[in-house]
Amino acid sequence: MYLTQEEESILEGEHGPTLKKAMEIISTLGDIYGADSLIPVKSAQIAGVSYKTIGDAGLEWISDLEGKVVVPSILNPAGMDLERWQEMGVDAEFASRQASIIEAYHSLGVRCECTCTPYHIDKELAAFGDHLAWSESSAISYANSVIGARTNREGGPSALSAALIGKTANYGYHLDENRVPTIGFEVDCKLTGADYGALGCLAGAEVGSGVPMFRLRSKPHDTELKALGAAMAASGAVALYHVEGVTPESGQQEFPDETIIIERRQIDDVFDEGCGNEPDLVALGCPHYSASELEEAARLLEDHTPTKEVWVCTSRRVRDANPGLVRRIEDSGAKVFVDTCMVVSPATDRFRCVLTDSGKAFKYIPNLCGVGARIAHINECLAGEDSD
Amino acid sequence: MPTSTNVWQERIAIRTLKGRSISRGQAEGEALVTTQSISFLGSIDPDTGVVVEKGHELEGKDVTGKVLVFPSGKGSTVGSYVMYQLKKNGTAPAAVINRSAEPIVAVGAIISDIPMVDCTEPDAIDTIRTGDRVRVDGTLGAVDIL
């Protein structure tokens, strides 16, 4: 791979050990994947934040780094609400380690806003055609597919390296030829809400790391596209998809010859899978809810007193911008948690069966939390509660 | 014994394996070879360096100070950080040789200062035997069987 003189000097250690390591990571990944050169990135989104996932090993590595990021950089969800962790049932030792991780990122100049939906809080982070180094799988899918920006599935260290150098290697989804759909999906029924997450569970398992293109009978909202992409990134490794007539690059792409038909019955079957026992936690907001999704939850919780625990996960920024919606949700007894989610927090582990409106959470909770999960539409998630 | 003479000649003839640099630096150690992929998260105990994955060819073997030869990484991306923890604990392999590097082990080797080489000619897994004394030059992408 071609490196400029300045990039070479960073690789030789002339700008210190942290940047040397960062450049080694980026250039080696570039060599492995056959990149021709490095390209500047607009922003970085860094995974490897929850103490539950990275442990002491990750904390040590991040703490040992020095320097400052040179492009806007933001974090993935942490293992707890950074303020209300006790209410979540997180223990003090975990909280202390989690705080150390956040502090280590903060000292590197990373914005310590912990969210899987950076696009809901800052439009400057990604626009059509921008090159990015993002590492949360659902955010990657949204950036590539719904925004039309370009990012590979970066790991935590490679995204942080890109943030420190301001560049990433030019391969994979940065290149036009890898953004062409590889398989078509025709859905022969109308879809709404959690149907998109269920579709994502089915399609992701079929397509693996390919690029699916969808032909749909209904026109999805951005939040439904968010749910579709998140589920495909969990059940498969999908980083980019197109929806005919909807997503920004779909007009430049031909619908693939190889096509799979998805029927209503298959979507419905996904809703029948999972834990059979009575759910003891309702967890919404995977990926983090937008203001419009908070609004819907608030409407459905009006005049309800939930009989089981209800968590609604969102970003701190969206929560703070919508105090009225948050009050309406919390007046019902439900809790709005920020900085974290049901998938990366150890607080989920004490439940038996989680009911969620998210295809991604439905796929991940059993493996990452050792807890059963079931997917349902949001009105069903919040129905069946005592009305007063 | 003509057969053993041939084997001896063949071993002499391929003492140096040429590969690709993945993580810089030089190290020497005893080879530990497996034909199975390794996930550093969950498969190796970071405190002892012992492979704990049930049913793995290397189950019960200690990777500490070894030149670890395996086809490729697998599993969670947290594996990169586990390699760093092995290094901090003094239980890391001295060097890594892969048939084909993937990002988890490549990034783990780089952040941990563990020399690493892949794509050797001839193939490392076919050529190096557990117990061989091996020198790895991660900067040049070369492997010497001593």
Short mmCIF file of N, CA and C in Angstrom, two decimals, chain A residues 165-252:
data_model
loop_
_atom_site.label_atom_id
_atom_site.label_comp_id
_atom_site.label_asym_id
_atom_site.label_seq_id
_atom_site.Cartn_x
_atom_site.Cartn_y
_atom_site.Cartn_z
N ILE A 165 -5.34 9.10 13.81
CA ILE A 165 -4.61 9.46 12.58
C ILE A 165 -5.46 10.36 11.68
N GLY A 166 -6.78 10.21 11.77
CA GLY A 166 -7.68 10.97 10.89
C GLY A 166 -7.89 10.31 9.54
N LYS A 167 -7.41 9.06 9.41
CA LYS A 167 -7.51 8.36 8.12
C LYS A 167 -7.81 6.89 8.34
N THR A 168 -8.27 6.25 7.28
CA THR A 168 -8.41 4.80 7.30
C THR A 168 -7.93 4.25 5.96
N ALA A 169 -7.78 2.95 5.88
CA ALA A 169 -7.31 2.34 4.62
C ALA A 169 -8.47 2.24 3.63
N ASN A 170 -8.15 2.47 2.37
CA ASN A 170 -9.17 2.56 1.32
C ASN A 170 -9.45 1.17 0.72
N TYR A 171 -10.41 0.46 1.31
CA TYR A 171 -10.78 -0.86 0.80
C TYR A 171 -12.25 -1.10 1.14
N GLY A 172 -12.77 -2.24 0.76
CA GLY A 172 -14.11 -2.66 1.16
C GLY A 172 -15.20 -1.66 0.75
N TYR A 173 -16.03 -1.26 1.71
CA TYR A 173 -17.20 -0.42 1.41
C TYR A 173 -16.86 1.02 1.07
N HIS A 174 -15.57 1.38 1.12
CA HIS A 174 -15.18 2.72 0.65
C HIS A 174 -15.19 2.77 -0.88
N LEU A 175 -15.17 1.60 -1.52
CA LEU A 175 -15.04 1.52 -2.97
C LEU A 175 -16.38 1.17 -3.63
N ASP A 176 -16.69 1.85 -4.75
CA ASP A 176 -17.96 1.64 -5.46
C ASP A 176 -18.22 0.16 -5.77
N GLU A 177 -17.17 -0.56 -6.19
CA GLU A 177 -17.40 -1.93 -6.68
C GLU A 177 -17.88 -2.87 -5.57
N ASN A 178 -17.65 -2.50 -4.32
CA ASN A 178 -18.10 -3.37 -3.22
C ASN A 178 -19.46 -2.96 -2.66
N ARG A 179 -20.09 -1.96 -3.29
CA ARG A 179 -21.39 -1.48 -2.82
C ARG A 179 -22.53 -1.98 -3.71
N VAL A 180 -22.19 -2.87 -4.62
CA VAL A 180 -23.18 -3.43 -5.55
C VAL A 180 -23.94 -4.57 -4.86
N PRO A 181 -25.28 -4.61 -4.97
CA PRO A 181 -26.03 -5.68 -4.31
C PRO A 181 -25.67 -7.05 -4.85
N THR A 182 -25.63 -8.05 -3.93
CA THR A 182 -25.25 -9.40 -4.32
C THR A 182 -26.44 -10.34 -4.34
N ILE A 183 -27.54 -9.94 -3.67
CA ILE A 183 -28.71 -10.82 -3.61
C ILE A 183 -29.96 -9.97 -3.40
N GLY A 184 -31.07 -10.36 -4.04
CA GLY A 184 -32.31 -9.61 -3.92
C GLY A 184 -33.29 -10.28 -2.95
N PHE A 185 -34.09 -9.48 -2.27
CA PHE A 185 -35.17 -10.00 -1.43
C PHE A 185 -36.47 -9.31 -1.83
N GLU A 186 -37.46 -10.11 -2.25
CA GLU A 186 -38.78 -9.55 -2.55
C GLU A 186 -39.71 -9.94 -1.43
N VAL A 187 -40.29 -8.95 -0.79
CA VAL A 187 -41.17 -9.21 0.35
C VAL A 187 -42.61 -9.06 -0.13
N ASP A 188 -43.39 -10.12 -0.02
CA ASP A 188 -44.70 -10.13 -0.69
C ASP A 188 -45.84 -9.69 0.23
N CYS A 189 -45.52 -8.90 1.27
CA CYS A 189 -46.57 -8.38 2.15
C CYS A 189 -46.16 -7.01 2.66
N LYS A 190 -47.14 -6.28 3.21
CA LYS A 190 -46.82 -4.97 3.79
C LYS A 190 -46.20 -5.18 5.16
N LEU A 191 -45.29 -4.27 5.52
CA LEU A 191 -44.58 -4.39 6.79
C LEU A 191 -44.76 -3.12 7.60
N THR A 192 -44.70 -3.28 8.92
CA THR A 192 -44.72 -2.10 9.79
C THR A 192 -43.95 -2.40 11.07
N GLY A 193 -43.33 -1.37 11.66
CA GLY A 193 -42.68 -1.47 12.97
C GLY A 193 -41.73 -2.65 13.08
N ALA A 194 -41.97 -3.50 14.10
CA ALA A 194 -41.05 -4.59 14.41
C ALA A 194 -40.96 -5.64 13.29
N ASP A 195 -41.91 -5.60 12.32
CA ASP A 195 -41.79 -6.50 11.15
C ASP A 195 -40.43 -6.34 10.48
N TYR A 196 -39.92 -5.10 10.49
CA TYR A 196 -38.65 -4.84 9.82
C TYR A 196 -37.49 -5.53 10.54
N GLY A 197 -37.56 -5.54 11.89
CA GLY A 197 -36.56 -6.27 12.66
C GLY A 197 -36.64 -7.77 12.38
N ALA A 198 -37.87 -8.28 12.28
CA ALA A 198 -38.06 -9.71 12.00
C ALA A 198 -37.53 -10.04 10.60
N LEU A 199 -37.81 -9.17 9.62
CA LEU A 199 -37.28 -9.36 8.26
C LEU A 199 -35.76 -9.38 8.29
N GLY A 200 -35.18 -8.47 9.09
CA GLY A 200 -33.73 -8.40 9.20
C GLY A 200 -33.14 -9.69 9.76
N CYS A 201 -33.84 -10.28 10.74
CA CYS A 201 -33.36 -11.56 11.31
C CYS A 201 -33.29 -12.63 10.22
N LEU A 202 -34.31 -12.68 9.36
CA LEU A 202 -34.37 -13.68 8.29
C LEU A 202 -33.32 -13.40 7.22
N ALA A 203 -33.28 -12.14 6.75
CA ALA A 203 -32.40 -11.81 5.62
C ALA A 203 -30.93 -11.90 6.01
N GLY A 204 -30.59 -11.44 7.21
CA GLY A 204 -29.19 -11.46 7.65
C GLY A 204 -28.63 -12.87 7.69
N ALA A 205 -29.47 -13.81 8.15
CA ALA A 205 -29.02 -15.20 8.24
C ALA A 205 -28.78 -15.79 6.85
N GLU A 206 -29.53 -15.33 5.85
CA GLU A 206 -29.37 -15.82 4.48
C GLU A 206 -28.14 -15.24 3.79
N VAL A 207 -27.90 -13.95 4.01
CA VAL A 207 -26.96 -13.22 3.16
C VAL A 207 -25.56 -13.15 3.76
N GLY A 208 -25.40 -13.41 5.08
CA GLY A 208 -24.07 -13.38 5.70
C GLY A 208 -23.46 -12.00 5.60
N SER A 209 -22.34 -11.90 4.86
CA SER A 209 -21.69 -10.59 4.73
C SER A 209 -21.91 -9.97 3.35
N GLY A 210 -22.89 -10.48 2.61
CA GLY A 210 -23.19 -9.91 1.30
C GLY A 210 -23.94 -8.58 1.40
N VAL A 211 -24.35 -8.06 0.22
CA VAL A 211 -25.08 -6.79 0.16
C VAL A 211 -26.48 -7.07 -0.38
N PRO A 212 -27.49 -7.12 0.48
CA PRO A 212 -28.85 -7.39 0.00
C PRO A 212 -29.52 -6.14 -0.58
N MET A 213 -30.43 -6.39 -1.52
CA MET A 213 -31.28 -5.30 -2.02
C MET A 213 -32.73 -5.75 -1.87
N PHE A 214 -33.56 -4.88 -1.31
CA PHE A 214 -34.94 -5.23 -1.01
C PHE A 214 -35.92 -4.57 -1.98
N ARG A 215 -36.97 -5.32 -2.31
CA ARG A 215 -38.13 -4.77 -3.03
C ARG A 215 -39.31 -4.95 -2.09
N LEU A 216 -39.82 -3.83 -1.58
CA LEU A 216 -40.84 -3.88 -0.53
C LEU A 216 -42.17 -3.35 -1.03
N ARG A 217 -43.26 -3.77 -0.38
CA ARG A 217 -44.60 -3.26 -0.72
C ARG A 217 -44.97 -2.05 0.11
N SER A 218 -44.21 -1.79 1.18
CA SER A 218 -44.47 -0.59 1.97
C SER A 218 -43.23 0.30 1.99
N LYS A 219 -43.43 1.55 2.31
CA LYS A 219 -42.30 2.49 2.30
C LYS A 219 -41.85 2.72 3.74
N PRO A 220 -40.68 2.16 4.13
CA PRO A 220 -40.26 2.26 5.53
C PRO A 220 -39.81 3.66 5.94
N HIS A 221 -40.08 4.01 7.21
CA HIS A 221 -39.50 5.22 7.81
C HIS A 221 -38.03 4.95 8.11
N ASP A 222 -37.30 6.02 8.41
CA ASP A 222 -35.89 5.87 8.77
C ASP A 222 -35.71 4.98 10.00
N THR A 223 -36.64 5.07 10.96
CA THR A 223 -36.48 4.25 12.17
C THR A 223 -36.73 2.78 11.86
N GLU A 224 -37.58 2.50 10.86
CA GLU A 224 -37.80 1.11 10.45
C GLU A 224 -36.58 0.57 9.70
N LEU A 225 -35.95 1.44 8.89
CA LEU A 225 -34.71 1.04 8.22
C LEU A 225 -33.62 0.77 9.26
N LYS A 226 -33.60 1.59 10.30
CA LYS A 226 -32.65 1.39 11.39
C LYS A 226 -32.82 -0.01 11.99
N ALA A 227 -34.06 -0.40 12.23
CA ALA A 227 -34.36 -1.72 12.82
C ALA A 227 -33.98 -2.85 11.87
N LEU A 228 -34.26 -2.67 10.57
CA LEU A 228 -33.92 -3.69 9.56
C LEU A 228 -32.41 -3.92 9.52
N GLY A 229 -31.66 -2.83 9.41
CA GLY A 229 -30.19 -2.93 9.31
C GLY A 229 -29.59 -3.51 10.57
N ALA A 230 -30.08 -3.09 11.73
CA ALA A 230 -29.54 -3.57 13.01
C ALA A 230 -29.72 -5.08 13.12
N ALA A 231 -30.89 -5.58 12.73
CA ALA A 231 -31.15 -7.02 12.83
C ALA A 231 -30.27 -7.81 11.86
N MET A 232 -30.07 -7.27 10.65
CA MET A 232 -29.21 -7.98 9.67
C MET A 232 -27.75 -7.99 10.10
N ALA A 233 -27.33 -6.94 10.83
CA ALA A 233 -25.95 -6.91 11.31
C ALA A 233 -25.76 -7.86 12.48
N ALA A 234 -26.86 -8.27 13.13
CA ALA A 234 -26.77 -9.20 14.25
C ALA A 234 -26.93 -10.65 13.80
N SER A 235 -27.87 -10.90 12.87
CA SER A 235 -28.08 -12.28 12.42
C SER A 235 -27.10 -12.66 11.32
N GLY A 236 -26.54 -11.66 10.64
CA GLY A 236 -25.48 -11.87 9.65
C GLY A 236 -24.40 -10.85 9.92
N ALA A 237 -23.64 -10.51 8.89
CA ALA A 237 -22.60 -9.48 9.05
C ALA A 237 -22.83 -8.40 8.00
N VAL A 238 -24.10 -8.01 7.82
CA VAL A 238 -24.45 -7.08 6.75
C VAL A 238 -24.05 -5.66 7.14
N ALA A 239 -23.24 -5.01 6.32
CA ALA A 239 -22.80 -3.65 6.58
C ALA A 239 -23.48 -2.64 5.66
N LEU A 240 -24.12 -3.15 4.61
CA LEU A 240 -24.73 -2.26 3.60
C LEU A 240 -25.89 -2.99 2.94
N TYR A 241 -27.01 -2.29 2.79
CA TYR A 241 -28.12 -2.85 2.02
C TYR A 241 -28.79 -1.71 1.25
N HIS A 242 -29.58 -2.08 0.27
CA HIS A 242 -30.33 -1.10 -0.50
C HIS A 242 -31.81 -1.46 -0.45
N VAL A 243 -32.67 -0.44 -0.50
CA VAL A 243 -34.11 -0.68 -0.64
C VAL A 243 -34.56 0.09 -1.87
N GLU A 244 -35.08 -0.65 -2.83
CA GLU A 244 -35.47 -0.07 -4.11
C GLU A 244 -36.41 1.13 -3.90
N GLY A 245 -36.03 2.25 -4.48
CA GLY A 245 -36.87 3.44 -4.41
C GLY A 245 -36.83 4.16 -3.07
N VAL A 246 -36.01 3.71 -2.15
CA VAL A 246 -36.00 4.31 -0.81
C VAL A 246 -34.61 4.81 -0.42
N THR A 247 -33.61 3.93 -0.40
CA THR A 247 -32.28 4.33 0.09
C THR A 247 -31.52 5.10 -1.01
N PRO A 248 -30.58 5.97 -0.59
CA PRO A 248 -30.03 6.95 -1.53
C PRO A 248 -29.23 6.40 -2.69
N GLU A 249 -28.61 5.22 -2.55
CA GLU A 249 -27.83 4.68 -3.67
C GLU A 249 -28.62 3.66 -4.49
N SER A 250 -29.87 3.39 -4.10
CA SER A 250 -30.60 2.30 -4.77
C SER A 250 -30.84 2.59 -6.25
N GLY A 251 -30.96 3.88 -6.61
CA GLY A 251 -31.22 4.24 -8.00
C GLY A 251 -30.06 3.89 -8.92
N GLN A 252 -28.85 3.83 -8.37
CA GLN A 252 -27.66 3.51 -9.20
C GLN A 252 -27.46 2.01 -9.33
#
